[in-house]
């Protein structure tokens, strides 16, 4: 036993001696030479540069001028006349009002007859577009097809001819100035625009439109109208018929709007403002000593008339419309059909419309809006 123990001690002593001779050391420790070499390598290796963040860039004067020309084009201007968070909410009636620069389809006699059978006699200029034209145009300008828009155009659809048709006045175009703009980090372009010559009562005075680069050009994405009377009706629901009229309400009606600007009934307003939507509401023409007062209630459901002189007491709903006659140099006509559209309607020839009243020069009549402005 003692001999074996002595041998083990001798072997371990030899191993330790060998380790000392070969310089065995901690594998995690570095020699001075190795450390210097690693630091040198790190110093000679270029550091990886952090990617530059994309920043917002203001548009130059030349770019603004180019955008201004673009937005004033007949094919683009209509996209600026309604507010939308998503272009699929745009008002297509405004977009196509003047035809959007598209080639018009001919008004053949059979097309005329089909249209008048649905919408009545043609009194003004017309726009006729095929559904294919509308769809292709919208895809080019927005990237979406006609069926993807929330509301189809409020036009007459002539299925037998694959045509949408609408009567209209001279134009809904507005001159646009691009005051400033910026290219955003996400690649969109935001343009801050105004309508020159706008007065306090202008329908649209300023807006901000957002464009996005597409494969073949820029696409409309968003438009926010920031100034103008159009904002008075923002967020309001379409005026609905309040049912039978109570004559007792007349005692609460007012007619105190300042109408000095139309004294003499020789003043004309903007015919383009006289639309059915802008006339939604309750209107009152006071008793004048010759005839009793008249109340008109105009809604998306129909029209009610309270006029004892006409033997109408607001208990029935009638069809009504606004006829644009500006192509003939005439003011719009508000028509209320007591006995259907085949007989002569009660007609008011509206010379102009303000938020609180509308007036008729030839009939020397003023109707005052009740319950505030809906324009």
mmCIF file of C-alpha atoms in Angstrom:
data_model
loop_
_atom_site.group_PDB
_atom_site.id
_atom_site.type_symbol
_atom_site.label_atom_id
_atom_site.label_comp_id
_atom_site.label_asym_id
_atom_site.label_seq_id
_atom_site.Cartn_x
_atom_site.Cartn_y
_atom_site.Cartn_z
ATOM 1 C CA UNK A 1 0.000 0.000 0.000
ATOM 2 C CA UNK A 2 2.738 2.477 0.838
ATOM 3 C CA UNK A 3 4.519 1.805 -2.427
ATOM 4 C CA UNK A 4 1.360 2.591 -4.473
ATOM 5 C CA UNK A 5 0.779 5.839 -2.603
ATOM 6 C CA UNK A 6 4.277 6.968 -3.294
ATOM 7 C CA UNK A 7 3.867 6.302 -6.998
ATOM 8 C CA UNK A 8 0.688 8.407 -7.166
ATOM 9 C CA UNK A 9 2.398 11.358 -5.522
ATOM 10 C CA UNK A 10 5.257 11.099 -7.961
ATOM 11 C CA UNK A 11 2.903 11.065 -10.972
ATOM 12 C CA UNK A 12 0.965 14.161 -9.810
ATOM 13 C CA UNK A 13 4.196 16.012 -9.171
ATOM 14 C CA UNK A 14 5.304 15.291 -12.732
ATOM 15 C CA UNK A 15 2.012 16.549 -14.165
ATOM 16 C CA UNK A 16 2.237 19.827 -12.242
ATOM 17 C CA UNK A 17 5.769 20.352 -13.335
ATOM 18 C CA UNK A 18 4.823 19.800 -16.976
ATOM 19 C CA UNK A 19 1.992 22.324 -16.718
ATOM 20 C CA UNK A 20 4.331 24.947 -15.372
ATOM 21 C CA UNK A 21 6.763 24.360 -18.224
ATOM 22 C CA UNK A 22 4.064 24.617 -20.973
ATOM 23 C CA UNK A 23 2.478 27.815 -19.553
ATOM 24 C CA UNK A 24 -0.993 26.343 -18.956
ATOM 25 C CA UNK A 25 -3.409 29.166 -17.975
ATOM 26 C CA UNK A 26 -7.115 30.146 -17.561
ATOM 27 C CA UNK A 27 -8.853 29.774 -20.992
ATOM 28 C CA UNK A 28 -10.842 32.991 -20.335
ATOM 29 C CA UNK A 29 -7.736 35.086 -19.720
ATOM 30 C CA UNK A 30 -6.177 37.027 -22.626
ATOM 31 C CA UNK A 31 -2.544 37.777 -23.146
ATOM 32 C CA UNK A 32 -1.500 41.388 -23.684
ATOM 33 C CA UNK A 33 -0.599 40.593 -27.286
ATOM 34 C CA UNK A 34 -4.020 39.093 -28.047
ATOM 35 C CA UNK A 35 -5.828 42.079 -26.492
ATOM 36 C CA UNK A 36 -3.799 44.565 -28.520
ATOM 37 C CA UNK A 37 -4.544 42.636 -31.721
ATOM 38 C CA UNK A 38 -8.288 42.560 -31.132
ATOM 39 C CA UNK A 39 -8.466 46.297 -30.373
ATOM 40 C CA UNK A 40 -6.488 47.057 -33.514
ATOM 41 C CA UNK A 41 -8.893 44.992 -35.602
ATOM 42 C CA UNK A 42 -11.910 46.799 -34.119
ATOM 43 C CA UNK A 43 -10.325 50.175 -34.807
ATOM 44 C CA UNK A 44 -9.688 49.293 -38.438
ATOM 45 C CA UNK A 45 -13.244 47.967 -39.044
ATOM 46 C CA UNK A 46 -15.616 50.820 -40.032
ATOM 47 C CA UNK A 47 -18.649 51.177 -37.764
ATOM 48 C CA UNK A 48 -22.031 50.312 -39.334
ATOM 49 C CA UNK A 49 -23.910 53.554 -39.965
ATOM 50 C CA UNK A 50 -27.431 53.855 -38.513
ATOM 51 C CA UNK A 51 -30.056 54.299 -41.249
ATOM 52 C CA UNK A 52 -31.155 57.889 -41.674
ATOM 53 C CA UNK A 53 -34.727 58.568 -40.615
ATOM 54 C CA UNK A 54 -36.969 59.926 -43.363
ATOM 55 C CA UNK A 55 -38.085 63.439 -42.542
ATOM 56 C CA UNK A 56 -40.856 65.719 -43.695
ATOM 57 C CA UNK A 57 -39.889 67.987 -46.579
ATOM 58 C CA UNK A 58 -41.646 71.217 -47.506
ATOM 59 C CA UNK A 59 -42.637 71.547 -51.156
ATOM 60 C CA UNK A 60 -40.835 74.127 -53.258
ATOM 61 C CA UNK A 61 -42.590 77.014 -54.974
ATOM 62 C CA UNK A 62 -42.277 75.204 -58.308
ATOM 63 C CA UNK A 63 -43.785 72.015 -56.880
ATOM 64 C CA UNK A 64 -46.703 73.973 -55.431
ATOM 65 C CA UNK A 65 -47.290 75.589 -58.806
ATOM 66 C CA UNK A 66 -47.370 72.175 -60.482
ATOM 67 C CA UNK A 67 -49.792 70.799 -57.895
ATOM 68 C CA UNK A 68 -51.984 73.869 -58.308
ATOM 69 C CA UNK A 69 -52.270 73.255 -62.034
ATOM 70 C CA UNK A 70 -53.060 69.594 -61.350
ATOM 71 C CA UNK A 71 -55.852 70.294 -58.847
ATOM 72 C CA UNK A 72 -57.411 72.932 -61.093
ATOM 73 C CA UNK A 73 -57.750 70.396 -63.885
ATOM 74 C CA UNK A 74 -61.306 69.462 -64.864
ATOM 75 C CA UNK A 75 -60.616 65.823 -64.056
ATOM 76 C CA UNK A 76 -59.383 66.511 -60.504
ATOM 77 C CA UNK A 77 -61.255 69.565 -59.226
ATOM 78 C CA UNK A 78 -64.393 67.663 -58.248
ATOM 79 C CA UNK A 79 -62.480 65.600 -55.666
ATOM 80 C CA UNK A 80 -61.961 68.798 -53.650
ATOM 81 C CA UNK A 81 -65.636 69.669 -53.136
ATOM 82 C CA UNK A 82 -66.410 67.199 -50.350
ATOM 83 C CA UNK A 83 -64.687 66.096 -47.149
ATOM 84 C CA UNK A 84 -63.662 62.470 -46.650
ATOM 85 C CA UNK A 85 -61.311 60.481 -44.436
ATOM 86 C CA UNK A 86 -61.214 57.763 -47.078
ATOM 87 C CA UNK A 87 -61.589 58.634 -50.750
ATOM 88 C CA UNK A 88 -64.274 55.937 -51.055
ATOM 89 C CA UNK A 89 -66.491 58.333 -49.082
ATOM 90 C CA UNK A 90 -66.103 61.113 -51.678
ATOM 91 C CA UNK A 91 -69.246 62.701 -53.133
ATOM 92 C CA UNK A 92 -69.338 61.315 -56.667
ATOM 93 C CA UNK A 93 -71.986 63.861 -57.639
ATOM 94 C CA UNK A 94 -69.318 66.532 -57.197
ATOM 95 C CA UNK A 95 -66.595 64.457 -58.873
ATOM 96 C CA UNK A 96 -68.618 63.920 -62.063
ATOM 97 C CA UNK A 97 -70.713 67.125 -62.013
ATOM 98 C CA UNK A 98 -68.997 68.601 -65.084
ATOM 99 C CA UNK A 99 -68.208 65.246 -66.647
ATOM 100 C CA UNK A 100 -64.713 65.052 -65.113
ATOM 101 C CA UNK A 101 -63.141 65.726 -68.497
ATOM 102 C CA UNK A 102 -64.451 62.438 -69.913
ATOM 103 C CA UNK A 103 -65.807 62.071 -73.437
ATOM 104 C CA UNK A 104 -69.576 62.577 -73.345
ATOM 105 C CA UNK A 105 -71.925 60.013 -74.826
ATOM 106 C CA UNK A 106 -74.336 61.397 -77.445
ATOM 107 C CA UNK A 107 -77.877 62.280 -76.388
ATOM 108 C CA UNK A 108 -79.726 60.126 -78.884
ATOM 109 C CA UNK A 109 -83.482 60.550 -79.192
ATOM 110 C CA UNK A 110 -84.208 57.155 -77.643
ATOM 111 C CA UNK A 111 -81.935 58.038 -74.711
ATOM 112 C CA UNK A 112 -83.750 61.347 -74.265
ATOM 113 C CA UNK A 113 -87.133 59.601 -74.186
ATOM 114 C CA UNK A 114 -85.912 57.033 -71.658
ATOM 115 C CA UNK A 115 -84.497 59.744 -69.419
ATOM 116 C CA UNK A 116 -87.570 61.984 -69.552
ATOM 117 C CA UNK A 117 -89.786 59.009 -68.733
ATOM 118 C CA UNK A 118 -87.917 58.706 -65.429
ATOM 119 C CA UNK A 119 -86.821 62.246 -64.572
ATOM 120 C CA UNK A 120 -89.069 64.616 -66.493
ATOM 121 C CA UNK A 121 -88.404 67.062 -69.313
ATOM 122 C CA UNK A 122 -84.786 68.045 -69.916
ATOM 123 C CA UNK A 123 -84.368 71.748 -69.153
ATOM 124 C CA UNK A 124 -80.594 72.260 -68.967
ATOM 125 C CA UNK A 125 -77.291 70.765 -70.060
ATOM 126 C CA UNK A 126 -76.749 67.071 -69.464
ATOM 127 C CA UNK A 127 -73.876 64.729 -68.692
ATOM 128 C CA UNK A 128 -73.974 61.162 -70.017
ATOM 129 C CA UNK A 129 -71.339 58.627 -68.981
ATOM 130 C CA UNK A 130 -71.191 54.872 -69.210
ATOM 131 C CA UNK A 131 -70.619 52.869 -66.059
ATOM 132 C CA UNK A 132 -67.369 51.642 -67.603
ATOM 133 C CA UNK A 133 -66.143 55.213 -68.051
ATOM 134 C CA UNK A 134 -66.866 56.057 -64.428
ATOM 135 C CA UNK A 135 -65.246 52.892 -63.136
ATOM 136 C CA UNK A 136 -62.049 53.295 -65.173
ATOM 137 C CA UNK A 137 -61.767 56.962 -64.205
ATOM 138 C CA UNK A 138 -62.112 56.248 -60.483
ATOM 139 C CA UNK A 139 -59.533 53.460 -60.652
ATOM 140 C CA UNK A 140 -57.091 55.835 -62.326
ATOM 141 C CA UNK A 141 -57.638 58.637 -59.801
ATOM 142 C CA UNK A 142 -58.147 56.647 -56.590
ATOM 143 C CA UNK A 143 -57.219 53.011 -57.140
ATOM 144 C CA UNK A 144 -60.806 51.932 -56.388
ATOM 145 C CA UNK A 145 -63.655 50.937 -58.682
ATOM 146 C CA UNK A 146 -67.137 52.467 -58.771
ATOM 147 C CA UNK A 147 -68.701 49.635 -56.746
ATOM 148 C CA UNK A 148 -66.208 50.214 -53.912
ATOM 149 C CA UNK A 149 -67.496 53.725 -53.217
ATOM 150 C CA UNK A 150 -69.972 54.101 -50.385
ATOM 151 C CA UNK A 151 -72.557 56.105 -52.328
ATOM 152 C CA UNK A 152 -73.268 55.809 -56.052
ATOM 153 C CA UNK A 153 -73.872 59.052 -57.942
ATOM 154 C CA UNK A 154 -77.350 60.509 -57.508
ATOM 155 C CA UNK A 155 -77.965 60.311 -61.243
ATOM 156 C CA UNK A 156 -80.592 58.635 -63.396
ATOM 157 C CA UNK A 157 -79.513 55.123 -64.376
ATOM 158 C CA UNK A 158 -80.588 54.087 -67.882
ATOM 159 C CA UNK A 159 -79.930 50.373 -67.741
ATOM 160 C CA UNK A 160 -80.944 49.662 -71.338
ATOM 161 C CA UNK A 161 -78.178 51.979 -72.544
ATOM 162 C CA UNK A 162 -75.598 51.378 -69.777
ATOM 163 C CA UNK A 163 -75.670 55.105 -69.070
ATOM 164 C CA UNK A 164 -75.666 57.369 -66.058
ATOM 165 C CA UNK A 165 -77.300 60.691 -66.921
ATOM 166 C CA UNK A 166 -77.691 63.980 -65.056
ATOM 167 C CA UNK A 167 -78.833 67.524 -65.778
ATOM 168 C CA UNK A 168 -76.574 70.231 -64.399
ATOM 169 C CA UNK A 169 -75.826 73.958 -64.432
ATOM 170 C CA UNK A 170 -72.756 75.565 -65.899
ATOM 171 C CA UNK A 171 -70.083 74.362 -63.456
ATOM 172 C CA UNK A 172 -69.163 73.450 -59.892
ATOM 173 C CA UNK A 173 -65.481 74.148 -60.545
ATOM 174 C CA UNK A 174 -63.579 76.348 -58.085
ATOM 175 C CA UNK A 175 -60.213 78.036 -58.571
ATOM 176 C CA UNK A 176 -57.635 76.603 -56.177
ATOM 177 C CA UNK A 177 -54.385 78.042 -54.809
ATOM 178 C CA UNK A 178 -51.832 75.758 -53.130
ATOM 179 C CA UNK A 179 -50.518 77.908 -50.282
ATOM 180 C CA UNK A 180 -48.112 75.321 -48.857
ATOM 181 C CA UNK A 181 -47.452 71.616 -48.792
ATOM 182 C CA UNK A 182 -45.187 68.884 -47.511
ATOM 183 C CA UNK A 183 -43.936 65.451 -48.465
ATOM 184 C CA UNK A 184 -44.524 63.188 -45.470
ATOM 185 C CA UNK A 185 -42.227 60.363 -44.273
ATOM 186 C CA UNK A 186 -44.819 57.810 -45.431
ATOM 187 C CA UNK A 187 -44.520 59.095 -49.005
ATOM 188 C CA UNK A 188 -47.819 60.973 -49.108
ATOM 189 C CA UNK A 189 -48.075 64.617 -50.129
ATOM 190 C CA UNK A 190 -50.233 66.960 -48.058
ATOM 191 C CA UNK A 191 -51.402 70.202 -49.679
ATOM 192 C CA UNK A 192 -52.880 73.182 -47.848
ATOM 193 C CA UNK A 193 -55.085 75.069 -50.294
ATOM 194 C CA UNK A 194 -57.460 78.022 -50.425
ATOM 195 C CA UNK A 195 -60.075 79.364 -52.807
ATOM 196 C CA UNK A 196 -59.130 82.924 -53.842
ATOM 197 C CA UNK A 197 -61.710 85.665 -53.642
ATOM 198 C CA UNK A 198 -63.735 83.762 -51.049
ATOM 199 C CA UNK A 199 -65.922 85.895 -48.872
ATOM 200 C CA UNK A 200 -67.181 85.102 -45.404
ATOM 201 C CA UNK A 201 -70.231 83.336 -46.811
ATOM 202 C CA UNK A 202 -68.346 81.185 -49.339
ATOM 203 C CA UNK A 203 -69.401 77.542 -49.477
ATOM 204 C CA UNK A 204 -65.767 76.328 -49.468
ATOM 205 C CA UNK A 205 -62.876 78.631 -48.538
ATOM 206 C CA UNK A 206 -59.982 76.306 -47.638
ATOM 207 C CA UNK A 207 -59.125 72.610 -47.541
ATOM 208 C CA UNK A 208 -56.268 70.149 -47.025
ATOM 209 C CA UNK A 209 -55.917 67.325 -49.533
ATOM 210 C CA UNK A 210 -53.676 64.259 -49.193
ATOM 211 C CA UNK A 211 -52.240 62.462 -52.232
ATOM 212 C CA UNK A 212 -50.379 59.155 -52.434
ATOM 213 C CA UNK A 213 -47.924 57.991 -55.084
ATOM 214 C CA UNK A 214 -49.344 55.126 -57.131
ATOM 215 C CA UNK A 215 -47.853 53.057 -59.934
ATOM 216 C CA UNK A 216 -48.969 55.440 -62.673
ATOM 217 C CA UNK A 217 -49.336 58.727 -60.816
ATOM 218 C CA UNK A 218 -50.716 60.225 -57.641
ATOM 219 C CA UNK A 219 -53.974 59.022 -56.095
ATOM 220 C CA UNK A 220 -56.495 60.967 -54.019
ATOM 221 C CA UNK A 221 -56.599 59.665 -50.463
ATOM 222 C CA UNK A 222 -58.145 62.246 -48.117
ATOM 223 C CA UNK A 223 -59.676 65.714 -48.242
ATOM 224 C CA UNK A 224 -60.597 67.894 -45.278
ATOM 225 C CA UNK A 225 -62.534 71.104 -45.883
ATOM 226 C CA UNK A 226 -61.318 73.464 -43.151
ATOM 227 C CA UNK A 227 -63.204 76.696 -43.897
ATOM 228 C CA UNK A 228 -66.569 77.478 -45.466
ATOM 229 C CA UNK A 229 -70.296 77.347 -44.860
ATOM 230 C CA UNK A 230 -70.300 73.688 -45.834
ATOM 231 C CA UNK A 231 -68.935 72.975 -42.357
ATOM 232 C CA UNK A 232 -72.211 74.138 -40.800
ATOM 233 C CA UNK A 233 -73.835 70.898 -41.889
ATOM 234 C CA UNK A 234 -70.873 68.625 -41.069
ATOM 235 C CA UNK A 235 -71.879 65.785 -38.826
ATOM 236 C CA UNK A 236 -75.596 66.499 -39.179
ATOM 237 C CA UNK A 237 -77.911 63.736 -40.309
ATOM 238 C CA UNK A 238 -80.058 64.225 -43.394
ATOM 239 C CA UNK A 239 -83.160 66.201 -42.481
ATOM 240 C CA UNK A 240 -86.127 63.834 -42.283
ATOM 241 C CA UNK A 241 -89.830 64.552 -42.567
ATOM 242 C CA UNK A 242 -91.243 65.602 -39.150
ATOM 243 C CA UNK A 243 -94.734 64.322 -40.092
ATOM 244 C CA UNK A 244 -97.904 66.458 -40.111
ATOM 245 C CA UNK A 245 -97.332 70.162 -39.512
ATOM 246 C CA UNK A 246 -98.832 71.823 -36.442
ATOM 247 C CA UNK A 247 -99.964 75.402 -37.333
ATOM 248 C CA UNK A 248 -99.480 76.352 -33.686
ATOM 249 C CA UNK A 249 -95.749 76.372 -34.347
ATOM 250 C CA UNK A 250 -96.032 79.490 -36.491
ATOM 251 C CA UNK A 251 -96.242 81.611 -33.368
ATOM 252 C CA UNK A 252 -92.680 80.510 -32.548
ATOM 253 C CA UNK A 253 -91.281 81.273 -36.001
ATOM 254 C CA UNK A 254 -88.964 84.220 -36.652
ATOM 255 C CA UNK A 255 -88.277 86.398 -39.682
ATOM 256 C CA UNK A 256 -85.577 88.691 -38.374
ATOM 257 C CA UNK A 257 -82.630 87.845 -40.628
ATOM 258 C CA UNK A 258 -80.899 90.841 -42.219
ATOM 259 C CA UNK A 259 -82.208 90.943 -45.795
ATOM 260 C CA UNK A 260 -81.099 94.495 -46.609
ATOM 261 C CA UNK A 261 -78.714 93.115 -49.223
ATOM 262 C CA UNK A 262 -81.604 92.013 -51.430
ATOM 263 C CA UNK A 263 -83.784 95.105 -51.040
ATOM 264 C CA UNK A 264 -85.749 95.801 -54.205
ATOM 265 C CA UNK A 265 -85.506 92.181 -55.350
ATOM 266 C CA UNK A 266 -82.862 92.903 -57.974
ATOM 267 C CA UNK A 267 -80.025 90.887 -56.435
ATOM 268 C CA UNK A 268 -78.951 87.461 -57.665
ATOM 269 C CA UNK A 269 -77.123 84.856 -55.632
ATOM 270 C CA UNK A 270 -74.988 81.879 -56.627
ATOM 271 C CA UNK A 271 -77.297 79.507 -58.480
ATOM 272 C CA UNK A 272 -74.937 76.624 -57.698
ATOM 273 C CA UNK A 273 -75.840 76.872 -54.003
ATOM 274 C CA UNK A 274 -79.530 76.236 -54.667
ATOM 275 C CA UNK A 275 -79.699 72.459 -54.364
ATOM 276 C CA UNK A 276 -82.227 70.123 -52.798
ATOM 277 C CA UNK A 277 -79.819 69.210 -49.997
ATOM 278 C CA UNK A 278 -79.218 72.871 -49.159
ATOM 279 C CA UNK A 279 -82.972 73.479 -48.967
ATOM 280 C CA UNK A 280 -83.673 70.712 -46.470
ATOM 281 C CA UNK A 281 -85.450 72.216 -43.459
ATOM 282 C CA UNK A 282 -88.424 74.331 -42.410
ATOM 283 C CA UNK A 283 -89.045 77.625 -44.257
ATOM 284 C CA UNK A 284 -91.501 80.375 -43.387
ATOM 285 C CA UNK A 285 -92.841 83.254 -45.477
ATOM 286 C CA UNK A 286 -94.730 85.623 -43.130
ATOM 287 C CA UNK A 287 -98.226 86.931 -43.699
ATOM 288 C CA UNK A 288 -98.040 90.105 -45.782
ATOM 289 C CA UNK A 289 -101.537 91.526 -45.432
ATOM 290 C CA UNK A 290 -102.569 90.124 -48.793
ATOM 291 C CA UNK A 291 -101.983 86.432 -48.254
ATOM 292 C CA UNK A 292 -101.558 84.397 -45.089
ATOM 293 C CA UNK A 293 -98.192 82.994 -44.139
ATOM 294 C CA UNK A 294 -96.759 79.985 -45.944
ATOM 295 C CA UNK A 295 -94.654 77.176 -44.495
ATOM 296 C CA UNK A 296 -92.543 74.793 -46.581
ATOM 297 C CA UNK A 297 -91.042 71.672 -45.005
ATOM 298 C CA UNK A 298 -88.516 70.165 -47.434
ATOM 299 C CA UNK A 299 -86.826 66.858 -46.693
ATOM 300 C CA UNK A 300 -85.361 63.782 -48.318
ATOM 301 C CA UNK A 301 -88.771 62.141 -47.813
ATOM 302 C CA UNK A 302 -90.819 64.811 -49.597
ATOM 303 C CA UNK A 303 -92.352 68.265 -49.172
ATOM 304 C CA UNK A 304 -95.142 69.526 -46.930
ATOM 305 C CA UNK A 305 -96.908 72.817 -47.583
ATOM 306 C CA UNK A 306 -98.955 74.858 -45.139
ATOM 307 C CA UNK A 307 -100.807 77.562 -47.064
ATOM 308 C CA UNK A 308 -104.497 78.216 -46.328
ATOM 309 C CA UNK A 309 -104.642 80.315 -49.506
ATOM 310 C CA UNK A 310 -103.810 77.172 -51.500
ATOM 311 C CA UNK A 311 -105.962 74.945 -49.307
ATOM 312 C CA UNK A 312 -102.859 73.088 -48.118
ATOM 313 C CA UNK A 313 -102.415 72.363 -44.420
ATOM 314 C CA UNK A 314 -99.157 70.443 -44.082
ATOM 315 C CA UNK A 315 -100.833 67.076 -43.624
ATOM 316 C CA UNK A 316 -99.673 65.482 -46.869
ATOM 317 C CA UNK A 317 -96.280 64.650 -48.338
ATOM 318 C CA UNK A 318 -95.561 65.647 -51.945
ATOM 319 C CA UNK A 319 -92.792 64.987 -54.442
ATOM 320 C CA UNK A 320 -90.487 67.948 -55.020
ATOM 321 C CA UNK A 321 -87.307 68.885 -56.839
ATOM 322 C CA UNK A 322 -84.986 71.743 -57.720
ATOM 323 C CA UNK A 323 -84.570 72.305 -61.444
ATOM 324 C CA UNK A 324 -81.306 73.881 -62.598
ATOM 325 C CA UNK A 325 -82.046 76.331 -65.429
ATOM 326 C CA UNK A 326 -78.749 78.214 -65.474
ATOM 327 C CA UNK A 327 -77.863 76.959 -68.956
ATOM 328 C CA UNK A 328 -80.730 79.128 -70.206
ATOM 329 C CA UNK A 329 -79.649 82.055 -68.046
ATOM 330 C CA UNK A 330 -82.498 81.454 -65.603
ATOM 331 C CA UNK A 331 -82.497 80.956 -61.847
ATOM 332 C CA UNK A 332 -83.265 77.564 -60.252
ATOM 333 C CA UNK A 333 -86.889 76.521 -59.808
ATOM 334 C CA UNK A 334 -88.225 74.833 -56.672
ATOM 335 C CA UNK A 335 -91.128 72.636 -57.801
ATOM 336 C CA UNK A 336 -93.639 70.941 -55.494
ATOM 337 C CA UNK A 337 -96.014 68.492 -57.174
ATOM 338 C CA UNK A 338 -99.475 68.486 -55.584
ATOM 339 C CA UNK A 339 -101.009 66.208 -58.223
ATOM 340 C CA UNK A 340 -98.071 64.169 -59.472
ATOM 341 C CA UNK A 341 -95.396 65.139 -61.947
ATOM 342 C CA UNK A 342 -97.795 65.137 -64.890
ATOM 343 C CA UNK A 343 -99.501 68.376 -63.831
ATOM 344 C CA UNK A 344 -98.206 71.856 -63.154
ATOM 345 C CA UNK A 345 -96.350 72.156 -59.835
ATOM 346 C CA UNK A 346 -96.286 74.901 -57.233
ATOM 347 C CA UNK A 347 -93.111 76.704 -58.285
ATOM 348 C CA UNK A 348 -90.811 79.201 -56.614
ATOM 349 C CA UNK A 349 -88.110 80.787 -58.772
ATOM 350 C CA UNK A 350 -85.199 81.104 -56.343
ATOM 351 C CA UNK A 351 -82.895 84.037 -57.078
ATOM 352 C CA UNK A 352 -80.490 83.181 -54.273
ATOM 353 C CA UNK A 353 -79.943 81.194 -51.097
ATOM 354 C CA UNK A 354 -78.280 82.346 -47.891
ATOM 355 C CA UNK A 355 -77.888 80.299 -44.692
ATOM 356 C CA UNK A 356 -80.918 82.014 -43.091
ATOM 357 C CA UNK A 357 -83.218 82.680 -46.053
ATOM 358 C CA UNK A 358 -83.884 82.323 -49.771
ATOM 359 C CA UNK A 359 -85.590 84.865 -52.006
ATOM 360 C CA UNK A 360 -87.528 84.991 -55.260
ATOM 361 C CA UNK A 361 -87.111 88.174 -57.283
ATOM 362 C CA UNK A 362 -89.941 87.684 -59.765
ATOM 363 C CA UNK A 363 -92.378 86.697 -56.995
ATOM 364 C CA UNK A 364 -90.937 89.227 -54.500
ATOM 365 C CA UNK A 365 -90.981 86.611 -51.784
ATOM 366 C CA UNK A 366 -88.603 85.749 -48.940
ATOM 367 C CA UNK A 367 -88.647 82.467 -47.015
ATOM 368 C CA UNK A 368 -86.838 82.398 -43.659
ATOM 369 C CA UNK A 369 -85.212 79.242 -42.342
ATOM 370 C CA UNK A 370 -86.470 78.095 -38.956
ATOM 371 C CA UNK A 371 -84.364 76.246 -36.405
ATOM 372 C CA UNK A 372 -80.951 77.467 -37.606
ATOM 373 C CA UNK A 373 -78.926 76.921 -40.732
ATOM 374 C CA UNK A 374 -78.325 73.503 -42.212
ATOM 375 C CA UNK A 375 -75.888 74.807 -44.815
#
